[in-house]
Tab-separated table of C-alpha atoms in Angstrom:
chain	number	residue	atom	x	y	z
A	1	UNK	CA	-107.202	-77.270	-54.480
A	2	UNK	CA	-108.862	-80.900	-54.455
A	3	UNK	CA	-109.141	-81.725	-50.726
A	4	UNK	CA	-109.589	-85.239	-51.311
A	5	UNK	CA	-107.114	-86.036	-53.903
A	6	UNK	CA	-104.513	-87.126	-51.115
A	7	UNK	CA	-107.002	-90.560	-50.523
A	8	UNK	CA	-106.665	-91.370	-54.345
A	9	UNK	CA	-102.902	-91.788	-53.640
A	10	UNK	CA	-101.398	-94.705	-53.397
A	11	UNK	CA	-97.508	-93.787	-52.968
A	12	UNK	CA	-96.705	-92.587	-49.506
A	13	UNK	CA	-94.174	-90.104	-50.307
A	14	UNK	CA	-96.483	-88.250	-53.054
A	15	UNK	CA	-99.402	-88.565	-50.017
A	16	UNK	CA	-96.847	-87.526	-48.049
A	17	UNK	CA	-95.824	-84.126	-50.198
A	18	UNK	CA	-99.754	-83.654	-50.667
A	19	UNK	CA	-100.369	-83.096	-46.900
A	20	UNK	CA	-97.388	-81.108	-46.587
A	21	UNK	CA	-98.551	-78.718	-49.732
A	22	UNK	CA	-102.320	-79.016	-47.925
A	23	UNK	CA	-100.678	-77.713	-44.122
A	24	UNK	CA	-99.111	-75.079	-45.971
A	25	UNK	CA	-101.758	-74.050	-47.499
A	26	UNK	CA	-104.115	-74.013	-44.476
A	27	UNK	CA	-101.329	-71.887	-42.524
A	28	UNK	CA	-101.365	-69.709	-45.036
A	29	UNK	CA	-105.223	-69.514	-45.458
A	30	UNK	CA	-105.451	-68.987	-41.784
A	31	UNK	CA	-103.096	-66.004	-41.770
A	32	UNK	CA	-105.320	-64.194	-44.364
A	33	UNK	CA	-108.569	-64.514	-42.486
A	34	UNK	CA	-106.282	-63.495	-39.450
A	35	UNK	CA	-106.149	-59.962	-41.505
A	36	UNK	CA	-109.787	-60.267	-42.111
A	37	UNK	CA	-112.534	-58.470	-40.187
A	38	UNK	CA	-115.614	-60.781	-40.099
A	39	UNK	CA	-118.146	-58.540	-39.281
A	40	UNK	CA	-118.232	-56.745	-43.124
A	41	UNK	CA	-118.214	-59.727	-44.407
A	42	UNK	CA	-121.986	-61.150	-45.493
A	43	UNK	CA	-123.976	-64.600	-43.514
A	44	UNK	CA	-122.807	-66.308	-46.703
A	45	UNK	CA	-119.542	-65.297	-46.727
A	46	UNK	CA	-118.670	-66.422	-43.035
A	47	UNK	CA	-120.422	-69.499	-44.101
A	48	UNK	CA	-118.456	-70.501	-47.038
A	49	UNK	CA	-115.239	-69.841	-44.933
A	50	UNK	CA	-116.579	-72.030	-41.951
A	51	UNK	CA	-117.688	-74.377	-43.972
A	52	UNK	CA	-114.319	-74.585	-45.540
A	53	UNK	CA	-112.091	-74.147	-42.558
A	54	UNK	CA	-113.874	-77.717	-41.152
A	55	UNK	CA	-113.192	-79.124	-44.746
A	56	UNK	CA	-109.587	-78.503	-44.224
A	57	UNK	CA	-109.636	-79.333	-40.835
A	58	UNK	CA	-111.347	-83.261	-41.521
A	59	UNK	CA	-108.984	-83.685	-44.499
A	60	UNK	CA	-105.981	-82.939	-42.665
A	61	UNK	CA	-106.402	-85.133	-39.803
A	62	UNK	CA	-108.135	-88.260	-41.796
A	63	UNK	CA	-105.026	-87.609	-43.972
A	64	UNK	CA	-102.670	-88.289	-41.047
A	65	UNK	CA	-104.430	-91.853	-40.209
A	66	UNK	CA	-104.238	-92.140	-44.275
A	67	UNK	CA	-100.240	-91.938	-44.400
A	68	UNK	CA	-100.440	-94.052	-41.424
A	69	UNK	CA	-101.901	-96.641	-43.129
A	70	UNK	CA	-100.134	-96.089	-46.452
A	71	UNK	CA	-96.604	-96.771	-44.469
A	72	UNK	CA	-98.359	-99.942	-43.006
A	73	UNK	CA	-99.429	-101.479	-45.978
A	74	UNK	CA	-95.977	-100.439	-47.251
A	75	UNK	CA	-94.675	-102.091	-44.047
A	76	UNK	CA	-95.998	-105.753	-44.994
A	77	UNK	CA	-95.980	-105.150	-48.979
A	78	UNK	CA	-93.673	-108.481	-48.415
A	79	UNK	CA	-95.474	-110.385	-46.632
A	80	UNK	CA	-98.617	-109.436	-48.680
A	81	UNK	CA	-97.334	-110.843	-51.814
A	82	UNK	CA	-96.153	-113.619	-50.049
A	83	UNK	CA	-99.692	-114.452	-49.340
A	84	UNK	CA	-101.151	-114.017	-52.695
């Protein structure tokens, strides 16, 4: 899964579906490391799943501000062209 392919789109309802696919995925995700004991796992293990947990974690809460501004530009598409 490309993390940052939501911020290459430009249509809010596909950005919309993308961040809804990526929270499903992340509950998911969290539910198997829920069944995981940490302890057998090795230093670069626990690494690469820390390191990817705050991955996740960034992307999904820039993408909310992202669909924020995707409706507001939507918002004033009018009044944008308008302009031009």
């Amino acid at each position: 899964m490309q993390l940052d392919a939501i911020f290459q789109e430009r249509d809010l309802a596909r950005a919309s579906a993308m961040l809804g696919e990526l929270e499903r995925h992340a509950e998911i995700r969290d539910g198997f490391l829920a069944g995981l004991e940490l302890d057998q796992l090795s230093p670069n293990e626990r690494y690469t799943i820390n390191h990817d947990d705050e991955e996740i974690a960034e992307t999904l809460a820039f993408a909310h501000f992202y669909l924020i501004h995707l409706a507001d530009l939507e918002a004033h598409t009018p009044e944008l062209k308008m302009a031009a």
